[in-house]
PDB file of C-alpha atoms and ligand atoms in Angstrom:
ATOM      1  CA  UNK A  34      24.531  41.693 -50.145  1.00  0.00           C
ATOM      2  CA  UNK A  35      25.162  38.661 -47.927  1.00  0.00           C
ATOM      3  CA  UNK A  36      23.518  35.358 -48.665  1.00  0.00           C
ATOM      4  CA  UNK A  37      20.159  34.425 -47.169  1.00  0.00           C
ATOM      5  CA  UNK A  38      20.713  31.856 -44.374  1.00  0.00           C
ATOM      6  CA  UNK A  39      19.104  28.413 -44.470  1.00  0.00           C
ATOM      7  CA  UNK A  40      17.262  26.748 -41.593  1.00  0.00           C
ATOM      8  CA  UNK A  41      16.861  22.980 -41.273  1.00  0.00           C
ATOM      9  CA  UNK A  42      13.326  21.565 -41.164  1.00  0.00           C
ATOM     10  CA  UNK A  43      12.531  18.635 -38.848  1.00  0.00           C
ATOM     11  CA  UNK A  44      12.914  16.184 -41.766  1.00  0.00           C
ATOM     12  CA  UNK A  45      16.396  17.476 -42.653  1.00  0.00           C
ATOM     13  CA  UNK A  46      15.366  19.615 -45.635  1.00  0.00           C
ATOM     14  CA  UNK A  47      16.979  23.073 -45.845  1.00  0.00           C
ATOM     15  CA  UNK A  48      14.748  26.140 -46.193  1.00  0.00           C
ATOM     16  CA  UNK A  49      15.932  29.692 -46.985  1.00  0.00           C
ATOM     17  CA  UNK A  50      14.910  31.858 -44.029  1.00  0.00           C
ATOM     18  CA  UNK A  51      13.876  34.705 -46.327  1.00  0.00           C
ATOM     19  CA  UNK A  52      11.706  34.692 -49.451  1.00  0.00           C
ATOM     20  CA  UNK A  53       9.076  36.327 -51.630  1.00  0.00           C
ATOM     21  CA  UNK A  54       5.339  36.436 -50.806  1.00  0.00           C
ATOM     22  CA  UNK A  55       2.856  36.470 -53.672  1.00  0.00           C
ATOM     23  CA  UNK A  56      -0.530  37.040 -51.982  1.00  0.00           C
ATOM     24  CA  UNK A  57      -2.575  39.698 -53.828  1.00  0.00           C
ATOM     25  CA  UNK A  58      -0.244  39.816 -56.820  1.00  0.00           C
ATOM     26  CA  UNK A  59      -2.620  39.705 -59.773  1.00  0.00           C
ATOM     27  CA  UNK A  60      -2.136  36.630 -61.982  1.00  0.00           C
ATOM     28  CA  UNK A  61      -1.346  38.743 -65.050  1.00  0.00           C
ATOM     29  CA  UNK A  62       1.449  40.544 -63.148  1.00  0.00           C
ATOM     30  CA  UNK A  63       2.837  37.545 -61.255  1.00  0.00           C
ATOM     31  CA  UNK A  64       5.271  36.144 -63.841  1.00  0.00           C
ATOM     32  CA  UNK A  65       6.973  39.492 -64.466  1.00  0.00           C
ATOM     33  CA  UNK A  66       6.992  40.442 -60.759  1.00  0.00           C
ATOM     34  CA  UNK A  67       8.375  37.085 -59.642  1.00  0.00           C
ATOM     35  CA  UNK A  68      11.064  37.199 -62.336  1.00  0.00           C
ATOM     36  CA  UNK A  69      12.110  40.611 -60.995  1.00  0.00           C
ATOM     37  CA  UNK A  70      12.324  39.170 -57.467  1.00  0.00           C
ATOM     38  CA  UNK A  71      14.424  36.257 -58.768  1.00  0.00           C
ATOM     39  CA  UNK A  72      16.742  38.721 -60.533  1.00  0.00           C
ATOM     40  CA  UNK A  73      17.179  40.538 -57.190  1.00  0.00           C
ATOM     41  CA  UNK A  74      18.237  37.317 -55.459  1.00  0.00           C
ATOM     42  CA  UNK A  75      14.998  35.838 -54.081  1.00  0.00           C
ATOM     43  CA  UNK A  76      14.958  32.023 -54.340  1.00  0.00           C
ATOM     44  CA  UNK A  77      12.211  31.085 -51.880  1.00  0.00           C
ATOM     45  CA  UNK A  78       8.697  31.780 -53.209  1.00  0.00           C
ATOM     46  CA  UNK A  79       5.444  31.446 -51.262  1.00  0.00           C
ATOM     47  CA  UNK A  80       2.211  30.953 -53.217  1.00  0.00           C
ATOM     48  CA  UNK A  81      -1.134  29.198 -52.686  1.00  0.00           C
ATOM     49  CA  UNK A  82      -3.997  27.789 -54.690  1.00  0.00           C
ATOM     50  CA  UNK A  83      -6.113  30.544 -53.118  1.00  0.00           C
ATOM     51  CA  UNK A  84      -3.897  33.259 -54.693  1.00  0.00           C
ATOM     52  CA  UNK A  85      -4.791  32.092 -58.240  1.00  0.00           C
ATOM     53  CA  UNK A  86      -1.218  32.705 -59.395  1.00  0.00           C
ATOM     54  CA  UNK A  87       0.504  29.303 -59.065  1.00  0.00           C
ATOM     55  CA  UNK A  88       0.675  28.934 -62.860  1.00  0.00           C
ATOM     56  CA  UNK A  89       2.480  32.251 -63.233  1.00  0.00           C
ATOM     57  CA  UNK A  90       4.865  31.519 -60.341  1.00  0.00           C
ATOM     58  CA  UNK A  91       5.791  28.270 -62.094  1.00  0.00           C
ATOM     59  CA  UNK A  92       6.276  30.105 -65.402  1.00  0.00           C
ATOM     60  CA  UNK A  93       8.673  32.540 -63.704  1.00  0.00           C
ATOM     61  CA  UNK A  94      10.707  29.731 -62.112  1.00  0.00           C
ATOM     62  CA  UNK A  95      10.979  27.934 -65.467  1.00  0.00           C
ATOM     63  CA  UNK A  96      11.729  31.129 -67.435  1.00  0.00           C
ATOM     64  CA  UNK A  97      14.474  32.242 -65.006  1.00  0.00           C
ATOM     65  CA  UNK A  98      17.054  29.890 -66.489  1.00  0.00           C
ATOM     66  CA  UNK A  99      18.150  29.031 -62.938  1.00  0.00           C
ATOM     67  CA  UNK A 100      18.337  25.383 -61.913  1.00  0.00           C
ATOM     68  CA  UNK A 101      15.182  24.127 -60.182  1.00  0.00           C
ATOM     69  CA  UNK A 102      17.261  22.892 -57.248  1.00  0.00           C
ATOM     70  CA  UNK A 103      18.166  26.484 -56.320  1.00  0.00           C
ATOM     71  CA  UNK A 104      14.533  27.366 -55.607  1.00  0.00           C
ATOM     72  CA  UNK A 105      12.357  26.649 -52.601  1.00  0.00           C
ATOM     73  CA  UNK A 106       8.688  26.818 -53.618  1.00  0.00           C
ATOM     74  CA  UNK A 107       5.768  26.570 -51.199  1.00  0.00           C
ATOM     75  CA  UNK A 108       2.096  26.234 -52.052  1.00  0.00           C
ATOM     76  CA  UNK A 109      -1.026  25.644 -49.971  1.00  0.00           C
ATOM     77  CA  UNK A 110      -4.085  23.435 -50.065  1.00  0.00           C
ATOM     78  CA  UNK A 111      -7.214  25.474 -50.541  1.00  0.00           C
ATOM     79  CA  UNK A 112     -10.006  25.518 -47.982  1.00  0.00           C
ATOM     80  CA  UNK A 113     -12.534  23.784 -50.225  1.00  0.00           C
ATOM     81  CA  UNK A 114     -10.361  20.656 -50.510  1.00  0.00           C
ATOM     82  CA  UNK A 115     -10.107  19.331 -46.958  1.00  0.00           C
ATOM     83  CA  UNK A 116     -11.745  15.946 -47.573  1.00  0.00           C
ATOM     84  CA  UNK A 117      -9.146  13.194 -48.143  1.00  0.00           C
ATOM     85  CA  UNK A 118      -9.681  12.583 -51.871  1.00  0.00           C
ATOM     86  CA  UNK A 119     -10.247  16.274 -52.560  1.00  0.00           C
ATOM     87  CA  UNK A 120      -6.882  17.093 -50.970  1.00  0.00           C
ATOM     88  CA  UNK A 121      -5.078  14.537 -53.165  1.00  0.00           C
ATOM     89  CA  UNK A 122      -6.796  15.926 -56.277  1.00  0.00           C
ATOM     90  CA  UNK A 123      -6.011  19.528 -55.258  1.00  0.00           C
ATOM     91  CA  UNK A 124      -2.330  18.650 -54.889  1.00  0.00           C
ATOM     92  CA  UNK A 125      -2.368  17.120 -58.403  1.00  0.00           C
ATOM     93  CA  UNK A 126      -3.881  20.357 -59.713  1.00  0.00           C
ATOM     94  CA  UNK A 127      -1.271  22.487 -57.907  1.00  0.00           C
ATOM     95  CA  UNK A 128       1.493  20.345 -59.427  1.00  0.00           C
ATOM     96  CA  UNK A 129      -0.036  20.647 -62.916  1.00  0.00           C
ATOM     97  CA  UNK A 130      -0.388  24.413 -62.557  1.00  0.00           C
ATOM     98  CA  UNK A 131       3.101  25.027 -61.149  1.00  0.00           C
ATOM     99  CA  UNK A 132       4.744  22.530 -63.536  1.00  0.00           C
ATOM    100  CA  UNK A 133       8.114  22.626 -61.729  1.00  0.00           C
ATOM    101  CA  UNK A 134       8.848  18.854 -61.324  1.00  0.00           C
ATOM    102  CA  UNK A 135       8.359  18.768 -57.545  1.00  0.00           C
ATOM    103  CA  UNK A 136       7.171  21.000 -54.723  1.00  0.00           C
ATOM    104  CA  UNK A 137       9.397  21.916 -51.773  1.00  0.00           C
ATOM    105  CA  UNK A 138       6.663  22.538 -49.224  1.00  0.00           C
ATOM    106  CA  UNK A 139       2.882  22.029 -49.207  1.00  0.00           C
ATOM    107  CA  UNK A 140       0.743  23.493 -46.414  1.00  0.00           C
ATOM    108  CA  UNK A 141      -2.809  23.127 -45.150  1.00  0.00           C
ATOM    109  CA  UNK A 142      -3.821  26.786 -45.547  1.00  0.00           C
ATOM    110  CA  UNK A 143      -6.324  27.054 -42.638  1.00  0.00           C
ATOM    111  CA  UNK A 144      -7.499  24.513 -40.041  1.00  0.00           C
ATOM    112  CA  UNK A 145     -11.231  25.329 -40.529  1.00  0.00           C
ATOM    113  CA  UNK A 146     -12.256  23.520 -37.337  1.00  0.00           C
ATOM    114  CA  UNK A 147     -15.926  24.377 -37.919  1.00  0.00           C
ATOM    115  CA  UNK A 148     -15.995  23.041 -41.472  1.00  0.00           C
ATOM    116  CA  UNK A 149     -14.457  19.568 -41.363  1.00  0.00           C
ATOM    117  CA  UNK A 150     -11.818  17.434 -39.742  1.00  0.00           C
ATOM    118  CA  UNK A 151      -8.310  18.718 -40.442  1.00  0.00           C
ATOM    119  CA  UNK A 152      -6.911  15.423 -39.104  1.00  0.00           C
ATOM    120  CA  UNK A 153      -8.362  13.685 -42.171  1.00  0.00           C
ATOM    121  CA  UNK A 154      -6.809  16.435 -44.304  1.00  0.00           C
ATOM    122  CA  UNK A 155      -3.437  15.872 -42.640  1.00  0.00           C
ATOM    123  CA  UNK A 156      -3.604  12.129 -43.410  1.00  0.00           C
ATOM    124  CA  UNK A 157      -3.931  13.072 -47.090  1.00  0.00           C
ATOM    125  CA  UNK A 158      -0.926  15.392 -46.676  1.00  0.00           C
ATOM    126  CA  UNK A 159       1.032  12.433 -45.268  1.00  0.00           C
ATOM    127  CA  UNK A 160       0.158  10.380 -48.361  1.00  0.00           C
ATOM    128  CA  UNK A 161       1.284  13.285 -50.581  1.00  0.00           C
ATOM    129  CA  UNK A 162       4.608  13.483 -48.710  1.00  0.00           C
ATOM    130  CA  UNK A 163       5.158   9.728 -48.976  1.00  0.00           C
ATOM    131  CA  UNK A 164       4.569   9.911 -52.737  1.00  0.00           C
ATOM    132  CA  UNK A 165       7.895  11.806 -52.985  1.00  0.00           C
ATOM    133  CA  UNK A 166       6.443  14.651 -55.063  1.00  0.00           C
ATOM    134  CA  UNK A 167       6.759  17.120 -52.211  1.00  0.00           C
ATOM    135  CA  UNK A 168       9.866  17.480 -50.020  1.00  0.00           C
ATOM    136  CA  UNK A 169       8.044  18.620 -46.879  1.00  0.00           C
ATOM    137  CA  UNK A 170       4.530  19.198 -45.502  1.00  0.00           C
ATOM    138  CA  UNK A 171       3.297  21.720 -42.979  1.00  0.00           C
ATOM    139  CA  UNK A 172       0.350  23.739 -41.775  1.00  0.00           C
ATOM    140  CA  UNK A 173      -0.745  27.347 -41.661  1.00  0.00           C
ATOM    141  CA  UNK A 174      -2.845  29.248 -39.143  1.00  0.00           C
ATOM    142  CA  UNK A 175      -2.877  26.348 -36.669  1.00  0.00           C
ATOM    143  CA  UNK A 176      -3.332  27.121 -32.968  1.00  0.00           C
ATOM    144  CA  UNK A 177      -1.469  24.909 -30.422  1.00  0.00           C
ATOM    145  CA  UNK A 178      -4.615  22.853 -29.776  1.00  0.00           C
ATOM    146  CA  UNK A 179      -4.954  22.128 -33.520  1.00  0.00           C
ATOM    147  CA  UNK A 180      -1.295  21.054 -33.684  1.00  0.00           C
ATOM    148  CA  UNK A 181      -1.727  18.875 -30.598  1.00  0.00           C
ATOM    149  CA  UNK A 182      -4.435  16.861 -32.380  1.00  0.00           C
ATOM    150  CA  UNK A 183      -2.022  16.175 -35.246  1.00  0.00           C
ATOM    151  CA  UNK A 184       0.679  15.085 -32.783  1.00  0.00           C
ATOM    152  CA  UNK A 185      -1.785  12.759 -30.998  1.00  0.00           C
ATOM    153  CA  UNK A 186      -3.614  11.290 -33.990  1.00  0.00           C
ATOM    154  CA  UNK A 187      -1.204  11.228 -36.952  1.00  0.00           C
ATOM    155  CA  UNK A 188       2.370  10.184 -37.731  1.00  0.00           C
ATOM    156  CA  UNK A 189       4.218  13.080 -39.363  1.00  0.00           C
ATOM    157  CA  UNK A 190       5.004  16.282 -37.442  1.00  0.00           C
ATOM    158  CA  UNK A 191       4.452  19.374 -39.656  1.00  0.00           C
ATOM    159  CA  UNK A 192       7.742  21.068 -40.548  1.00  0.00           C
ATOM    160  CA  UNK A 193       6.343  24.597 -40.244  1.00  0.00           C
ATOM    161  CA  UNK A 194       3.316  26.511 -39.032  1.00  0.00           C
ATOM    162  CA  UNK A 195       2.785  29.639 -41.152  1.00  0.00           C
ATOM    163  CA  UNK A 196       0.974  32.207 -38.983  1.00  0.00           C
ATOM    164  CA  UNK A 197       0.406  35.940 -38.839  1.00  0.00           C
ATOM    165  CA  UNK A 198       3.371  37.472 -36.950  1.00  0.00           C
ATOM    166  CA  UNK A 199       4.603  41.072 -36.814  1.00  0.00           C
ATOM    167  CA  UNK A 200       5.524  43.570 -34.084  1.00  0.00           C
ATOM    168  CA  UNK A 201       1.832  44.175 -33.273  1.00  0.00           C
ATOM    169  CA  UNK A 202       1.057  40.428 -33.042  1.00  0.00           C
ATOM    170  CA  UNK A 203       4.118  38.619 -31.728  1.00  0.00           C
ATOM    171  CA  UNK A 204       2.357  35.245 -31.175  1.00  0.00           C
ATOM    172  CA  UNK A 205       4.947  34.092 -28.652  1.00  0.00           C
ATOM    173  CA  UNK A 206       2.731  31.322 -27.247  1.00  0.00           C
ATOM    174  CA  UNK A 207       2.106  29.717 -30.653  1.00  0.00           C
ATOM    175  CA  UNK A 208       5.743  30.159 -31.671  1.00  0.00           C
ATOM    176  CA  UNK A 209       7.059  28.631 -28.435  1.00  0.00           C
ATOM    177  CA  UNK A 210       4.694  25.665 -28.731  1.00  0.00           C
ATOM    178  CA  UNK A 211       6.031  25.086 -32.239  1.00  0.00           C
ATOM    179  CA  UNK A 212       9.675  25.349 -31.179  1.00  0.00           C
ATOM    180  CA  UNK A 213       9.112  22.861 -28.359  1.00  0.00           C
ATOM    181  CA  UNK A 214       7.730  20.360 -30.857  1.00  0.00           C
ATOM    182  CA  UNK A 215      10.125  20.851 -33.785  1.00  0.00           C
ATOM    183  CA  UNK A 216       7.768  23.037 -35.857  1.00  0.00           C
ATOM    184  CA  UNK A 217       9.388  26.205 -37.263  1.00  0.00           C
ATOM    185  CA  UNK A 218       7.329  29.384 -37.514  1.00  0.00           C
ATOM    186  CA  UNK A 219       6.807  31.196 -40.786  1.00  0.00           C
ATOM    187  CA  UNK A 220       5.587  34.771 -40.271  1.00  0.00           C
ATOM    188  CA  UNK A 221       2.947  36.043 -42.672  1.00  0.00           C
ATOM    189  CA  UNK A 222       2.210  39.787 -42.980  1.00  0.00           C
ATOM    190  CA  UNK A 223       5.740  40.264 -41.552  1.00  0.00           C
ATOM    191  CA  UNK A 224       5.693  44.056 -41.963  1.00  0.00           C
ATOM    192  CA  UNK A 225       2.025  44.258 -40.911  1.00  0.00           C
ATOM    193  CA  UNK A 226       1.036  44.929 -44.546  1.00  0.00           C
ATOM    194  CA  UNK A 227       3.309  47.990 -44.601  1.00  0.00           C
ATOM    195  CA  UNK A 228       2.010  49.543 -41.351  1.00  0.00           C
ATOM    196  CA  UNK A 229       5.396  49.318 -39.595  1.00  0.00           C
ATOM    197  CA  UNK A 230       6.763  52.177 -41.718  1.00  0.00           C
ATOM    198  CA  UNK A 231       4.689  54.595 -39.612  1.00  0.00           C
ATOM    199  CA  UNK A 232       5.846  53.226 -36.259  1.00  0.00           C
ATOM    200  CA  UNK A 233       7.934  55.784 -34.276  1.00  0.00           C
ATOM    201  CA  UNK A 234       9.796  53.182 -32.174  1.00  0.00           C
ATOM    202  CA  UNK A 235      10.806  51.073 -35.182  1.00  0.00           C
ATOM    203  CA  UNK A 236      11.670  54.196 -37.182  1.00  0.00           C
ATOM    204  CA  UNK A 237      13.957  55.432 -34.368  1.00  0.00           C
ATOM    205  CA  UNK A 238      15.805  52.089 -34.281  1.00  0.00           C
ATOM    206  CA  UNK A 239      15.993  52.103 -38.089  1.00  0.00           C
ATOM    207  CA  UNK A 240      17.576  55.555 -38.149  1.00  0.00           C
ATOM    208  CA  UNK A 241      20.289  54.389 -35.747  1.00  0.00           C
ATOM    209  CA  UNK A 242      21.211  51.600 -38.204  1.00  0.00           C
ATOM    210  CA  UNK A 243      20.836  53.650 -41.384  1.00  0.00           C
ATOM    211  CA  UNK A 244      18.065  51.259 -42.432  1.00  0.00           C
ATOM    212  CA  UNK A 245      14.300  51.537 -43.034  1.00  0.00           C
ATOM    213  CA  UNK A 246      11.535  50.482 -40.659  1.00  0.00           C
ATOM    214  CA  UNK A 247      10.644  47.562 -42.965  1.00  0.00           C
ATOM    215  CA  UNK A 248      14.249  46.352 -42.992  1.00  0.00           C
ATOM    216  CA  UNK A 249      14.514  46.539 -39.201  1.00  0.00           C
ATOM    217  CA  UNK A 250      11.219  44.654 -38.816  1.00  0.00           C
ATOM    218  CA  UNK A 251      12.304  41.902 -41.218  1.00  0.00           C
ATOM    219  CA  UNK A 252      15.627  41.666 -39.376  1.00  0.00           C
ATOM    220  CA  UNK A 253      13.687  41.327 -36.091  1.00  0.00           C
ATOM    221  CA  UNK A 254      11.896  38.255 -37.513  1.00  0.00           C
ATOM    222  CA  UNK A 255      15.187  36.741 -38.725  1.00  0.00           C
ATOM    223  CA  UNK A 256      16.857  37.203 -35.322  1.00  0.00           C
ATOM    224  CA  UNK A 257      13.829  35.664 -33.568  1.00  0.00           C
ATOM    225  CA  UNK A 258      14.400  32.579 -35.761  1.00  0.00           C
ATOM    226  CA  UNK A 259      11.273  32.841 -37.926  1.00  0.00           C
ATOM    227  CA  UNK A 260      11.017  32.475 -41.709  1.00  0.00           C
ATOM    228  CA  UNK A 261       9.731  35.537 -43.644  1.00  0.00           C
ATOM    229  CA  UNK A 262       8.605  36.326 -47.204  1.00  0.00           C
ATOM    230  CA  UNK A 263       7.413  39.926 -47.551  1.00  0.00           C
ATOM    231  CA  UNK A 264       5.316  40.724 -50.606  1.00  0.00           C
ATOM    232  CA  UNK A 265       6.006  43.671 -52.882  1.00  0.00           C
ATOM    233  CA  UNK A 266       5.245  44.436 -56.510  1.00  0.00           C
ATOM    234  CA  UNK A 267       7.637  47.391 -56.407  1.00  0.00           C
ATOM    235  CA  UNK A 268      11.258  46.612 -57.443  1.00  0.00           C
ATOM    236  CA  UNK A 269      12.702  49.269 -55.096  1.00  0.00           C
ATOM    237  CA  UNK A 270      10.846  47.815 -52.122  1.00  0.00           C
ATOM    238  CA  UNK A 271      11.769  44.250 -53.176  1.00  0.00           C
ATOM    239  CA  UNK A 272      15.426  45.326 -53.183  1.00  0.00           C
ATOM    240  CA  UNK A 273      15.011  47.097 -49.834  1.00  0.00           C
ATOM    241  CA  UNK A 274      13.349  44.087 -48.213  1.00  0.00           C
ATOM    242  CA  UNK A 275      16.082  41.590 -49.102  1.00  0.00           C
ATOM    243  CA  UNK A 276      18.887  43.961 -48.065  1.00  0.00           C
ATOM    244  CA  UNK A 277      18.860  42.947 -44.386  1.00  0.00           C
ATOM    245  CA  UNK A 278      21.845  40.633 -44.071  1.00  0.00           C
ATOM    246  CA  UNK A 279      24.542  43.262 -43.460  1.00  0.00           C
ATOM    247  CA  UNK A 280      23.470  44.505 -40.013  1.00  0.00           C
ATOM    248  CA  UNK A 281      22.321  43.164 -36.655  1.00  0.00           C
ATOM    249  CA  UNK A 282      19.894  44.361 -33.994  1.00  0.00           C
ATOM    250  CA  UNK A 283      20.985  44.220 -30.359  1.00  0.00           C
ATOM    251  CA  UNK A 284      19.056  41.982 -27.936  1.00  0.00           C
ATOM    252  CA  UNK A 285      17.596  45.152 -26.399  1.00  0.00           C
ATOM    253  CA  UNK A 286      16.367  46.368 -29.784  1.00  0.00           C
ATOM    254  CA  UNK A 287      14.761  42.981 -30.495  1.00  0.00           C
ATOM    255  CA  UNK A 288      13.058  43.132 -27.071  1.00  0.00           C
ATOM    256  CA  UNK A 289      11.899  46.738 -27.610  1.00  0.00           C
ATOM    257  CA  UNK A 290      10.231  45.792 -30.903  1.00  0.00           C
ATOM    258  CA  UNK A 291       8.640  42.705 -29.313  1.00  0.00           C
ATOM    259  CA  UNK A 292       7.127  44.971 -26.643  1.00  0.00           C
ATOM    260  CA  UNK A 293       5.063  46.710 -29.346  1.00  0.00           C
ATOM    261  CA  UNK A 294       2.760  43.679 -29.284  1.00  0.00           C
ATOM    262  CA  UNK A 295      -0.913  44.569 -28.864  1.00  0.00           C
ATOM    263  CA  UNK A 296      -2.425  41.346 -30.241  1.00  0.00           C
ATOM    264  CA  UNK A 297      -3.609  43.262 -33.286  1.00  0.00           C
ATOM    265  CA  UNK A 298      -4.592  40.926 -36.133  1.00  0.00           C
ATOM    266  CA  UNK A 299      -4.700  41.942 -39.784  1.00  0.00           C
ATOM    267  CA  UNK A 300      -6.423  38.662 -40.654  1.00  0.00           C
ATOM    268  CA  UNK A 301      -9.062  36.451 -39.014  1.00  0.00           C
ATOM    269  CA  UNK A 302      -8.589  34.322 -35.903  1.00  0.00           C
ATOM    270  CA  UNK A 303      -7.959  30.682 -36.939  1.00  0.00           C
ATOM    271  CA  UNK A 304     -10.631  29.349 -34.559  1.00  0.00           C
ATOM    272  CA  UNK A 305     -13.269  31.549 -36.172  1.00  0.00           C
ATOM    273  CA  UNK A 306     -12.321  31.522 -39.851  1.00  0.00           C
ATOM    274  CA  UNK A 307     -14.573  29.164 -41.805  1.00  0.00           C
ATOM    275  CA  UNK A 308     -14.456  30.500 -45.363  1.00  0.00           C
ATOM    276  CA  UNK A 309     -14.429  27.972 -48.199  1.00  0.00           C
ATOM    277  CA  UNK A 310     -14.544  28.882 -51.906  1.00  0.00           C
TER     278      UNK A 310
HETATM  279  N1  NAP B 667      -0.939  31.572 -44.732  1.00  0.00           N
HETATM  280  C1  NAP B 667      -1.731  32.612 -44.771  1.00  0.00           C
HETATM  281  O1  NAP B 667      -2.896  32.558 -44.370  1.00  0.00           O
HETATM  282  C2  NAP B 667      -1.208  33.897 -45.325  1.00  0.00           C
HETATM  283  C3  NAP B 667      -1.959  35.074 -45.210  1.00  0.00           C
HETATM  284  C4  NAP B 667      -1.415  36.246 -45.724  1.00  0.00           C
HETATM  285  C5  NAP B 667      -0.164  36.248 -46.343  1.00  0.00           C
HETATM  286  N2  NAP B 667       0.529  35.066 -46.473  1.00  0.00           N
HETATM  287  C6  NAP B 667       1.860  35.027 -47.159  1.00  0.00           C
HETATM  288  O2  NAP B 667       2.728  35.965 -46.526  1.00  0.00           O
HETATM  289  C7  NAP B 667       3.205  36.892 -47.510  1.00  0.00           C
HETATM  290  C8  NAP B 667       3.462  38.249 -46.872  1.00  0.00           C
HETATM  291  O3  NAP B 667       2.282  38.762 -46.253  1.00  0.00           O
HETATM  292  P1  NAP B 667       1.403  39.938 -46.868  1.00  0.00           P
HETATM  293  O4  NAP B 667       1.637  40.047 -48.320  1.00  0.00           O
HETATM  294  O5  NAP B 667      -0.003  39.713 -46.448  1.00  0.00           O
HETATM  295  O6  NAP B 667       1.894  41.230 -46.079  1.00  0.00           O
HETATM  296  P2  NAP B 667       3.297  42.003 -45.919  1.00  0.00           P
HETATM  297  O7  NAP B 667       4.369  41.325 -46.667  1.00  0.00           O
HETATM  298  O8  NAP B 667       3.455  42.275 -44.466  1.00  0.00           O
HETATM  299  O9  NAP B 667       2.981  43.414 -46.586  1.00  0.00           O
HETATM  300  C9  NAP B 667       2.749  43.598 -47.947  1.00  0.00           C
HETATM  301  C10 NAP B 667       2.330  45.069 -48.150  1.00  0.00           C
HETATM  302  O10 NAP B 667       3.381  45.947 -47.731  1.00  0.00           O
HETATM  303  C11 NAP B 667       3.815  46.753 -48.835  1.00  0.00           C
HETATM  304  N3  NAP B 667       5.291  46.786 -48.762  1.00  0.00           N
HETATM  305  C12 NAP B 667       6.177  45.807 -49.096  1.00  0.00           C
HETATM  306  N4  NAP B 667       7.426  46.178 -48.844  1.00  0.00           N
HETATM  307  C13 NAP B 667       7.362  47.435 -48.322  1.00  0.00           C
HETATM  308  C14 NAP B 667       8.334  48.346 -47.858  1.00  0.00           C
HETATM  309  N5  NAP B 667       9.627  48.039 -47.881  1.00  0.00           N
HETATM  310  N6  NAP B 667       7.899  49.553 -47.378  1.00  0.00           N
HETATM  311  C15 NAP B 667       6.594  49.862 -47.366  1.00  0.00           C
HETATM  312  N7  NAP B 667       5.610  49.026 -47.792  1.00  0.00           N
HETATM  313  C16 NAP B 667       5.992  47.825 -48.268  1.00  0.00           C
HETATM  314  C17 NAP B 667       3.303  46.064 -50.088  1.00  0.00           C
HETATM  315  O11 NAP B 667       3.004  47.008 -51.086  1.00  0.00           O
HETATM  316  P3  NAP B 667       3.713  46.951 -52.555  1.00  0.00           P
HETATM  317  O12 NAP B 667       3.435  45.605 -53.123  1.00  0.00           O
HETATM  318  O13 NAP B 667       3.043  48.063 -53.302  1.00  0.00           O
HETATM  319  O14 NAP B 667       5.179  47.211 -52.308  1.00  0.00           O
HETATM  320  C18 NAP B 667       2.022  45.402 -49.590  1.00  0.00           C
HETATM  321  O15 NAP B 667       0.952  46.325 -49.583  1.00  0.00           O
HETATM  322  C19 NAP B 667       2.075  36.891 -48.546  1.00  0.00           C
HETATM  323  O16 NAP B 667       2.426  37.505 -49.761  1.00  0.00           O
HETATM  324  C20 NAP B 667       1.782  35.421 -48.630  1.00  0.00           C
HETATM  325  O17 NAP B 667       2.775  34.769 -49.412  1.00  0.00           O
HETATM  326  C21 NAP B 667       0.035  33.910 -45.958  1.00  0.00           C
END
């Protein structure tokens, strides 16, 4: 299995382009599941305060016996902590729960434009970054007009925008806006929560490569330049998902998969989502 490539964030930090998602992994199963992923070669792990499993992700990283510097760990600020002081306190809590010396990447999970002012939240993120306890800061679920406010009103450009992207929601406008401004895209729900396995077009392409529909879809993300971290609790599927660095899709195949777009969201629209715990 070839090595996972790194991309360079706009502050110079290297990020593995492929990793392990932990949304909806129950806390009591997270340590064991994450350790299995680490054993299979995953080094980039995506968690969030909202997933209630940061503690167990940290336990897995510490129990792995692998040097901390080999991991790239991301967590996210929860929706209830957007006020300046609340964001600082939430980061302290995330650090205490993870207990892994430093964080690689911290994200604002949702912009919540109807709840508060995410510009104030971003100023707290800037203070967190300057403290040196986190190597990079970014956002998640930001539309171009949310990002534009950060560019106009704050100092640090987010390194990534983590958004829902898969063949049924290609998000080319948001991705292109990010690229133009030095913000890499991370694709959440990269295999559309497993739905791509039933897609006839992707399955046909997969058969031609001797690969599965999930592998071809993950490869499509990689070749489009996005960062992905599929979630699985099943060791066979974990192994399948990371085994995508020994083949290449043609430009035509990438374009064919992109044409499956139908703006079909699995999650809420960022302008409408206003949930806080
Ligand atoms: N920023 C955000 O707002 C946000 C939102 C959602 C997710 N995320 C992040 O993105 C990560 C990935 O997204 P996601 O977990 O929502 O969706 P996903 O990775 O697209 O899909 C996960 C689902 O697909 C199944 N699956 C995994 N590998 C498979 C394979 N090879 N063949 C068939 N089915 C397979 C999994 O089941 P099994 O576990 O049973 O294999 C699970 O039900 C999350 O874990 C989280 O870290 C971020």
